[in-house]
Coordinates of C-alpha atoms and ligand atoms in Angstrom, one line a residue:
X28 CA -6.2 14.3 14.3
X29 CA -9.5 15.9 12.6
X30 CA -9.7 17.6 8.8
X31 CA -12.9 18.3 7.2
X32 CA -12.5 15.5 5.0
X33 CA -12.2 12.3 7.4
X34 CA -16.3 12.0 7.6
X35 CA -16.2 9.2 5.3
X36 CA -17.6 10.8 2.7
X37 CA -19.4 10.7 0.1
X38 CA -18.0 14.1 -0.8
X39 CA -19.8 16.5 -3.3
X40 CA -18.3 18.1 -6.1
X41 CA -15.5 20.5 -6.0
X42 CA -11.9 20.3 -5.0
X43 CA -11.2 18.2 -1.4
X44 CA -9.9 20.8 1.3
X45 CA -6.4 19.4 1.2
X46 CA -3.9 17.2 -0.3
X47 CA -3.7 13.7 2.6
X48 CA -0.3 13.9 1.9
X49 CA 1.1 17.0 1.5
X50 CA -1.6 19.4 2.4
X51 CA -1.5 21.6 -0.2
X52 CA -5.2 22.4 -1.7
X53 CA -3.9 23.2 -5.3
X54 CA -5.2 19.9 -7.7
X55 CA -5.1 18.7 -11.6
X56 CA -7.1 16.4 -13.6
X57 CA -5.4 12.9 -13.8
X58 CA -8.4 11.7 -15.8
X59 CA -11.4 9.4 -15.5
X60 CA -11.6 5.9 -14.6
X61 CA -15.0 3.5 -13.8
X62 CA -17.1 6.8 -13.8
X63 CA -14.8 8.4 -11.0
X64 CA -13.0 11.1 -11.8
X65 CA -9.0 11.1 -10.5
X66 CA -6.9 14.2 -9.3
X67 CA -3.6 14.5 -9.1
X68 CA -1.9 17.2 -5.9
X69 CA 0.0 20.1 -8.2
X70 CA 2.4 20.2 -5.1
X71 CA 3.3 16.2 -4.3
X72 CA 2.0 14.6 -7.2
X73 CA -0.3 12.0 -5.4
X74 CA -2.9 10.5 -7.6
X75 CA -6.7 9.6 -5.7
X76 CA -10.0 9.3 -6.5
X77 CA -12.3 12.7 -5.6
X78 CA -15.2 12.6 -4.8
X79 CA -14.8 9.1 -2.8
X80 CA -16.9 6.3 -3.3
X81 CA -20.2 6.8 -0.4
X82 CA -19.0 4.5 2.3
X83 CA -22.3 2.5 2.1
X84 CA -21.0 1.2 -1.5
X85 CA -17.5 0.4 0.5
X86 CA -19.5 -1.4 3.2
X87 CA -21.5 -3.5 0.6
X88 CA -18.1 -4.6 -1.3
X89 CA -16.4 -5.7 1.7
X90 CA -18.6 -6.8 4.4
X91 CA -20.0 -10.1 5.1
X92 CA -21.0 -12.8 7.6
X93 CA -20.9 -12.4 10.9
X94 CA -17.1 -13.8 11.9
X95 CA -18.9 -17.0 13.3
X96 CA -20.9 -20.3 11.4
X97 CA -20.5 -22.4 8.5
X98 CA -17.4 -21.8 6.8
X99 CA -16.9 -22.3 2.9
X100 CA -13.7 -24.1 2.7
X101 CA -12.8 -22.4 -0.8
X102 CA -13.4 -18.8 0.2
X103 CA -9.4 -18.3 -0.5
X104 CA -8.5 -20.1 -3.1
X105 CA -5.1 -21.3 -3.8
X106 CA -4.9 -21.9 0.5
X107 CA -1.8 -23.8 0.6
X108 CA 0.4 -21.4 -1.7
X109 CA -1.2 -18.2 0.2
X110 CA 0.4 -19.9 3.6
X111 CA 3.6 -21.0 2.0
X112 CA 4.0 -17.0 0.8
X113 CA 3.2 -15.9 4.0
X114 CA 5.7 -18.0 5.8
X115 CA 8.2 -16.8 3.2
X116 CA 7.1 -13.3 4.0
X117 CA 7.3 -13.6 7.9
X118 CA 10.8 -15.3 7.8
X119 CA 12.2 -12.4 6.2
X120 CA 10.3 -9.8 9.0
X121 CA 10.9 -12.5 11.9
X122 CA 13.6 -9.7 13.5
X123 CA 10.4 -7.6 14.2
X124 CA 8.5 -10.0 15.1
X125 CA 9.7 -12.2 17.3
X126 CA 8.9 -12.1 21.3
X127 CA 6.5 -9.0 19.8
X128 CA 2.7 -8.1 19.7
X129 CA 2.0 -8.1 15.8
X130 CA -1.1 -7.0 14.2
X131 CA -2.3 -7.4 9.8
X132 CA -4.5 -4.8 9.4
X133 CA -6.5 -6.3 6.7
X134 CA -5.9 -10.0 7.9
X135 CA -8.2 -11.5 4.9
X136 CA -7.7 -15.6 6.0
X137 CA -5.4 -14.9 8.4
X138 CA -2.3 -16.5 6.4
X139 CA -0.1 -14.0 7.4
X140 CA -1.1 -13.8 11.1
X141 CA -0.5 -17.3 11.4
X142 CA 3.0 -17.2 9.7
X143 CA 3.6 -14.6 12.5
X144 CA 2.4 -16.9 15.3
X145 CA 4.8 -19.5 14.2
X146 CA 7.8 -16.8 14.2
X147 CA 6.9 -16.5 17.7
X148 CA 5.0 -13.3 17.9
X149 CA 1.7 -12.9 19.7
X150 CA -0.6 -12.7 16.7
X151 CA -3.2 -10.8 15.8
X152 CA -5.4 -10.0 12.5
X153 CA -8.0 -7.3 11.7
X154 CA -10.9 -7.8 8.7
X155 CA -13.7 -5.8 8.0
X156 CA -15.0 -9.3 6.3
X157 CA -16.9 -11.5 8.1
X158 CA -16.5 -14.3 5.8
X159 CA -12.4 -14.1 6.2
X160 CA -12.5 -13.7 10.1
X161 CA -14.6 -16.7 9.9
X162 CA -12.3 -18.6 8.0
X163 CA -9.4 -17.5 9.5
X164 CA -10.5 -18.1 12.9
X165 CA -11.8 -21.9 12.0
X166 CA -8.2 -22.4 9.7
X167 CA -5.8 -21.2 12.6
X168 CA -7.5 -21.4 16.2
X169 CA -4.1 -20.6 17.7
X170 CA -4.2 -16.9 16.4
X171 CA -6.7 -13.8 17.6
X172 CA -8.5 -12.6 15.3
X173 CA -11.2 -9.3 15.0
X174 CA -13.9 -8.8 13.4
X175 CA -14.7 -5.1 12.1
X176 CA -14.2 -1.6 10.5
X177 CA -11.1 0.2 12.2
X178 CA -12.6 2.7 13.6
X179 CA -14.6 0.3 16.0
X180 CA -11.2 -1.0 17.4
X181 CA -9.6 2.6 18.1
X182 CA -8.7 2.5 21.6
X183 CA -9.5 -1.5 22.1
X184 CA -7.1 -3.8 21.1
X185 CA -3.8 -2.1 22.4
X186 CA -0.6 -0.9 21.1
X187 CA 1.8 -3.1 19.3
X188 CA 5.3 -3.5 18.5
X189 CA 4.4 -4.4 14.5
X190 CA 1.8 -3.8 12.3
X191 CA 1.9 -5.4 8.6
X192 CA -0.6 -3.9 6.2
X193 CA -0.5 -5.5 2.5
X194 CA -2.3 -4.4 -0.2
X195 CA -4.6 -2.3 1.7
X196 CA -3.8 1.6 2.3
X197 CA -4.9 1.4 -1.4
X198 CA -8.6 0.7 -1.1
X199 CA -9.3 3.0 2.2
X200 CA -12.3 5.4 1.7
X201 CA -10.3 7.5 4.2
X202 CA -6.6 7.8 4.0
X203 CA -6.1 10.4 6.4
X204 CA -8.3 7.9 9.2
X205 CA -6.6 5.0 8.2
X206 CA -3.2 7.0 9.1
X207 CA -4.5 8.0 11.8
X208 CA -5.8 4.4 13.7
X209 CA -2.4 2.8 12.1
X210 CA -0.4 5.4 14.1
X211 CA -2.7 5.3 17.4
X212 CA -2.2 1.1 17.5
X213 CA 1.5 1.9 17.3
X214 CA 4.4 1.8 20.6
X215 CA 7.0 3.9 20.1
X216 CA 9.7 2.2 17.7
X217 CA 7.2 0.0 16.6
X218 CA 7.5 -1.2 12.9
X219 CA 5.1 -1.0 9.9
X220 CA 5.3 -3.3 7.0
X221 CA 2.9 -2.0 4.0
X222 CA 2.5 -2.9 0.6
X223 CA 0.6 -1.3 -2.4
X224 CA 0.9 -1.0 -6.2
X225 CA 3.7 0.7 -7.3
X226 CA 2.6 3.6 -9.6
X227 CA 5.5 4.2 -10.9
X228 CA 5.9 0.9 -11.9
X229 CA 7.6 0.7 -15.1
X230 CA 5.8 -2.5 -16.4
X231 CA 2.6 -1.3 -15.9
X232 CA 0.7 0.5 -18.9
X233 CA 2.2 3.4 -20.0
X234 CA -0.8 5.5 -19.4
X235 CA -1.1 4.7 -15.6
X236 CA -5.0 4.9 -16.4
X237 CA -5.3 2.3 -18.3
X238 CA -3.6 -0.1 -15.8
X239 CA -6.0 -2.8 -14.0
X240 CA -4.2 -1.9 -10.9
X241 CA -5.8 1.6 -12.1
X242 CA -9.8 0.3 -10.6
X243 CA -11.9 2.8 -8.9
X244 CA -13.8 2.1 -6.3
X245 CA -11.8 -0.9 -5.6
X246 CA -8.7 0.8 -5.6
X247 CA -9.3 4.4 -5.2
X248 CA -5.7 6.1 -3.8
X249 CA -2.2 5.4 -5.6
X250 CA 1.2 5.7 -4.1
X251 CA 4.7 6.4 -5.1
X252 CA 7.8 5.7 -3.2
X253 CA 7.9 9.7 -2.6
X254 CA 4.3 9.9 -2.0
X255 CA 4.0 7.0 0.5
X256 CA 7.3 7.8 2.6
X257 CA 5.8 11.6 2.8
X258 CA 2.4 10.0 4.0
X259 CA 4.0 8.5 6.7
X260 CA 6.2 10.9 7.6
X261 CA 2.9 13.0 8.5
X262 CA 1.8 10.8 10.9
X263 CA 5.0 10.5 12.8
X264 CA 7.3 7.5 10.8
X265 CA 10.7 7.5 9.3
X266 CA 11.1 5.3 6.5
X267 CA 13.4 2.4 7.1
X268 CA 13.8 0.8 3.6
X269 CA 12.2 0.0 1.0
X270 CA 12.0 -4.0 0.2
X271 CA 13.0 -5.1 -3.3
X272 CA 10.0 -6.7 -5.4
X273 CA 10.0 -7.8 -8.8
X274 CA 6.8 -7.0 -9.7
X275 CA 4.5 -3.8 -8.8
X276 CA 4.8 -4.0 -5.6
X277 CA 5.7 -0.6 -3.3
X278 CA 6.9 -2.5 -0.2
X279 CA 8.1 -0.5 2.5
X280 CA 9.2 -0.6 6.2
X281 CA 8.8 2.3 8.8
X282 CA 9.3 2.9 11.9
X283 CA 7.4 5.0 14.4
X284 CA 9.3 8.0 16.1
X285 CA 9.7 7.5 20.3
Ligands
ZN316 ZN1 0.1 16.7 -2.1

């Protein structure tokens, strides 16, 4: 799939060509945040950051190292909680998992993909970070791991039965391309797991602006239940459920169409 605005930006000023969800090209002002200004889509409501950060100041937040050498052992902090979460979080998505080829997009360490390994899938983890793929790959040997931005790996690291994605969708320069590798890495019936924040989160601030979730560039899209199931129904998925969370979280599972 091709639009006019999946060239990674930066974008000049002006309205984008389309809503990534909905497709409509009628947009409000949501308001201004860390010098970038925030639309919402008058059709579907979805909140994002236009123009988009220039890919070069993307690159420079989250690249680093070269997946290989010295490691620094406190690059994740908090190491043994992350892996006891992630266990947690694969025992309750070892049905998909199992006997399957499972991919994080967005490994970080490699917590998760390692959780996955030991609920006996065939593990693997994506990071544009070379400093996490380093770690990961020295902390758990027994897992594969990549090193690089998704577009490098379209078309050559397979298909897969399940792809978890946490806290990432959120911080993509390009929605629309990250969509769009997610759904190509897919097999038919496979299963996505994604997280983001929540913004309709109802302990947030009550001006959704003023919410640290609420951080241009870092952050620079914001989902809804309603937005996020419409996303992915775009691109081919049904929703499954949603999973209950008891803080901001927007966790969902979908499932690709045969
Ligand atoms: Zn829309």
């Amino acid at each position: 799939m091709t639009s006019s605005v999946s060239d990674n930006g930066p974008e000049s000023g002006g309205a984008p060509s389309h809503c990534p969800v909905c497709l409509s090209s009628v947009f409000s002002s949501y308001g201004e945040k860390n010098g970038c200004s925030v639309i919402q889509c008058a059709s579907c409501d979805y909140i994002f950051c236009h123009p988009r950060p220039a890919q070069e100041q993307l690159n420079e937040m989250y690249k680093g190292g070269d997946g290989e050498g010295a490691v620094d052992e406190h690059f994740f902090p908090k190491a043994s909680s992350r892996r006891r979460r992630a266990f947690f979080n694969a025992l309750k998505l070892r049905r998909y998992i199992r006997g399957r080829r499972a991919l994080d997009l967005g490994c970080g360490g490699g917590f998760f993909v390692d959780a996955a390994r030991l609920m006996g899938g065939d593990s693997h983890g994506l990071d544009v970070n070379g400093h996490a793929i380093a770690y990961a790959r020295r902390r758990f040997p027994k897992c594969q791991f990549h090193l690089g931005s998704f577009g490098s790996f379209r078309g050559k690291i397979g298909e897969f039965d399940f792809i978890y994605s946490s806290e990432v969708i959120e911080h993509v320069n390009d929605v629309e391309d990250y969509m769009d590798f997610l759904s190509s890495l897919m097999r038919p019936d496979g299963v996505v797991f994604i997280t983001t924040p929540d913004i309709e989160w109802k302990g947030g601030a009550e001006n959704p602006l003023e919410w640290d979730v609420f951080s241009p560039p870092i952050h620079i899209q914001f989902f809804s239940e309603e937005t996020l199931v419409r996303l992915f129904r775009r691109y081919g998925f049904v929703s499954l459920r949603r999973v209950p969370d008891r803080g901001a979280g927007l966790k969902m599972l979908f499932q690709k169409q045969g």
